Short mmCIF file of C-alpha atoms in Angstrom, two decimals:
data_model
loop_
_atom_site.label_atom_id
_atom_site.label_comp_id
_atom_site.label_asym_id
_atom_site.label_seq_id
_atom_site.Cartn_x
_atom_site.Cartn_y
_atom_site.Cartn_z
CA MET A 1 131.55 127.36 62.94
CA THR A 2 132.66 124.57 65.25
CA ARG A 3 134.39 122.42 62.66
CA LYS A 4 138.09 122.12 61.94
CA PRO A 5 139.27 124.73 59.41
CA ASP A 6 139.80 123.24 55.97
CA SER A 7 142.02 126.00 54.65
CA PHE A 8 143.59 129.27 55.67
CA GLU A 9 140.56 131.07 54.22
CA ASP A 10 138.52 129.92 57.24
CA ILE A 11 140.76 131.72 59.74
CA PRO A 12 139.25 135.24 59.33
CA ALA A 13 135.74 133.83 59.81
CA MET A 14 136.82 132.05 63.00
CA ALA A 15 138.51 135.21 64.31
CA ASP A 16 135.44 137.33 63.54
CA GLU A 17 133.18 134.86 65.34
CA ILE A 18 135.35 134.93 68.48
CA ALA A 19 135.58 138.75 68.34
CA GLN A 20 131.77 139.02 68.16
CA LEU A 21 131.34 136.62 71.08
CA MET A 22 133.86 138.56 73.16
CA ALA A 23 132.07 141.82 72.38
CA SER A 24 128.66 140.39 73.32
CA ARG A 25 129.89 138.67 76.48
CA PHE A 26 132.39 141.20 77.85
CA GLY A 27 131.35 144.43 76.15
CA GLY A 28 133.86 146.73 74.50
CA ALA A 29 131.91 147.52 71.35
CA ARG A 30 128.93 149.78 70.91
CA ARG A 31 125.87 148.60 69.06
CA GLY A 32 126.67 148.25 65.39
CA GLU A 33 130.45 148.42 65.86
CA ARG A 34 132.60 145.50 64.79
CA PHE A 35 136.21 145.10 65.77
CA ASP A 36 138.80 142.57 64.75
CA LEU A 37 140.00 139.94 67.20
CA SER A 38 143.30 141.65 67.96
CA THR A 39 141.44 144.79 69.10
CA MET A 40 139.04 142.78 71.24
CA VAL A 41 141.90 140.82 72.83
CA ARG A 42 143.68 144.08 73.60
CA ARG A 43 140.52 145.64 75.05
CA ARG A 44 138.83 142.73 76.84
CA GLY A 45 141.39 139.95 76.80
CA GLY A 46 141.92 140.34 80.53
CA ALA A 47 138.48 138.87 81.13
CA LEU A 48 139.63 135.56 79.66
CA PRO A 49 141.58 132.97 81.65
CA ASP A 50 145.32 132.99 80.87
CA ARG A 51 145.21 129.77 78.85
CA LEU A 52 142.38 131.07 76.67
CA ARG A 53 143.94 134.52 76.37
CA ARG A 54 147.05 132.95 74.84
CA LYS A 55 144.85 131.01 72.40
CA ALA A 56 142.96 134.17 71.48
CA LYS A 57 146.23 136.02 70.85
CA ARG A 58 147.45 133.14 68.68
CA LEU A 59 144.20 133.20 66.67
CA ALA A 60 144.43 137.01 66.31
CA GLU A 61 148.00 136.73 65.01
CA ALA A 62 146.91 134.02 62.59
CA ASP A 63 144.09 136.28 61.40
CA ILE A 64 146.61 138.98 60.55
CA LEU A 65 149.00 136.49 58.91
CA ALA A 66 146.17 134.90 56.90
CA ARG A 67 145.97 138.05 54.78
CA SER A 68 149.16 136.92 53.04
CA PRO A 69 148.47 133.65 51.19
CA ARG A 70 152.08 132.47 51.20
CA ILE A 71 152.42 132.84 54.95
CA ALA A 72 148.88 131.61 55.61
CA ARG A 73 149.65 128.22 54.06
CA GLN A 74 152.24 127.68 56.78
CA LEU A 75 149.84 128.23 59.69
CA PRO A 76 148.98 125.21 61.86
CA LEU A 77 145.29 124.77 61.04
CA ALA A 78 144.73 121.97 63.57
CA ASP A 79 146.06 124.08 66.45
CA LEU A 80 143.99 127.07 65.35
CA GLY A 81 140.90 124.87 65.11
CA ARG A 82 141.43 123.63 68.67
CA ALA A 83 141.99 127.19 69.90
CA HIS A 84 138.79 128.31 68.19
CA ALA A 85 136.82 125.41 69.68
CA ALA A 86 138.11 126.14 73.20
CA LEU A 87 137.31 129.85 72.92
CA LEU A 88 133.90 129.08 71.46
CA ALA A 89 133.07 126.71 74.31
CA HIS A 90 134.05 129.33 76.88
CA LEU A 91 132.38 132.31 75.24
CA GLN A 92 129.05 130.73 74.27
CA PRO A 93 126.50 132.73 76.23
CA LEU A 94 124.20 131.02 78.65
CA GLY A 95 120.66 130.74 77.38
CA GLU A 96 117.72 132.57 78.86
CA ILE A 97 116.38 129.35 80.39
CA ALA A 98 119.63 128.61 82.21
CA ARG A 99 119.77 132.16 83.62
CA PHE A 100 116.13 131.92 84.75
CA GLN A 101 116.75 128.54 86.38
CA GLY A 102 119.79 129.92 88.19
CA ARG A 103 117.79 132.86 89.57
CA ALA A 104 114.91 130.57 90.60
CA ILE A 105 117.22 128.18 92.43
CA SER A 106 118.95 131.08 94.19
CA LEU A 107 115.64 132.58 95.29
CA THR A 108 114.36 129.20 96.51
CA ALA A 109 117.54 128.57 98.50
CA THR A 110 117.26 132.00 100.12
CA VAL A 111 113.63 131.43 101.14
CA VAL A 112 114.37 127.94 102.54
CA PHE A 113 117.33 129.26 104.54
CA GLY A 114 115.16 132.07 105.94
CA LEU A 115 112.46 129.61 106.97
CA LEU A 116 115.05 127.41 108.69
CA LEU A 117 116.34 130.39 110.66
CA LEU A 118 112.79 131.39 111.59
CA GLY A 119 112.01 127.85 112.76
CA ALA A 120 115.19 127.73 114.84
CA ALA A 121 114.35 131.09 116.42
CA ILE A 122 110.82 129.93 117.29
CA ILE A 123 112.12 126.73 118.89
CA TRP A 124 114.74 128.71 120.85
CA VAL A 125 112.08 131.09 122.20
CA MET A 126 109.75 128.21 123.14
CA VAL A 127 112.58 126.37 124.96
CA GLY A 128 113.48 129.59 126.76
CA ARG A 129 109.90 130.02 128.00
CA GLY A 130 109.62 126.38 129.03
CA ALA A 131 106.91 125.54 126.51
CA LEU A 132 108.88 122.60 125.16
#
């Protein structure tokens, strides 16, 4: 749900989506457990950057206020939509391919660095013996 919320009825769905992403990315919920966003912010909100933590708290408060239709109509939907989009962009998990590529690049860099050190050591020994 990456679109702007059309009405206050979209706020609980946005909050649930962010809570699920926080649980999958940072932990804090056992398999099969579902918590609301305010609980996840309280438990794992420290893992978010300060700017995003404030947005998550604002979205959690809006989720609670959205239960009352009269108050929910007064909520700033555009601000909540931007907060949801920012949290979504930060919490989207990396794909399997990106993780594999990261590990492959790291392993390749380690091997190349080791070979460079080995080559330097061989040249140093040969210069020390007068072979070069």
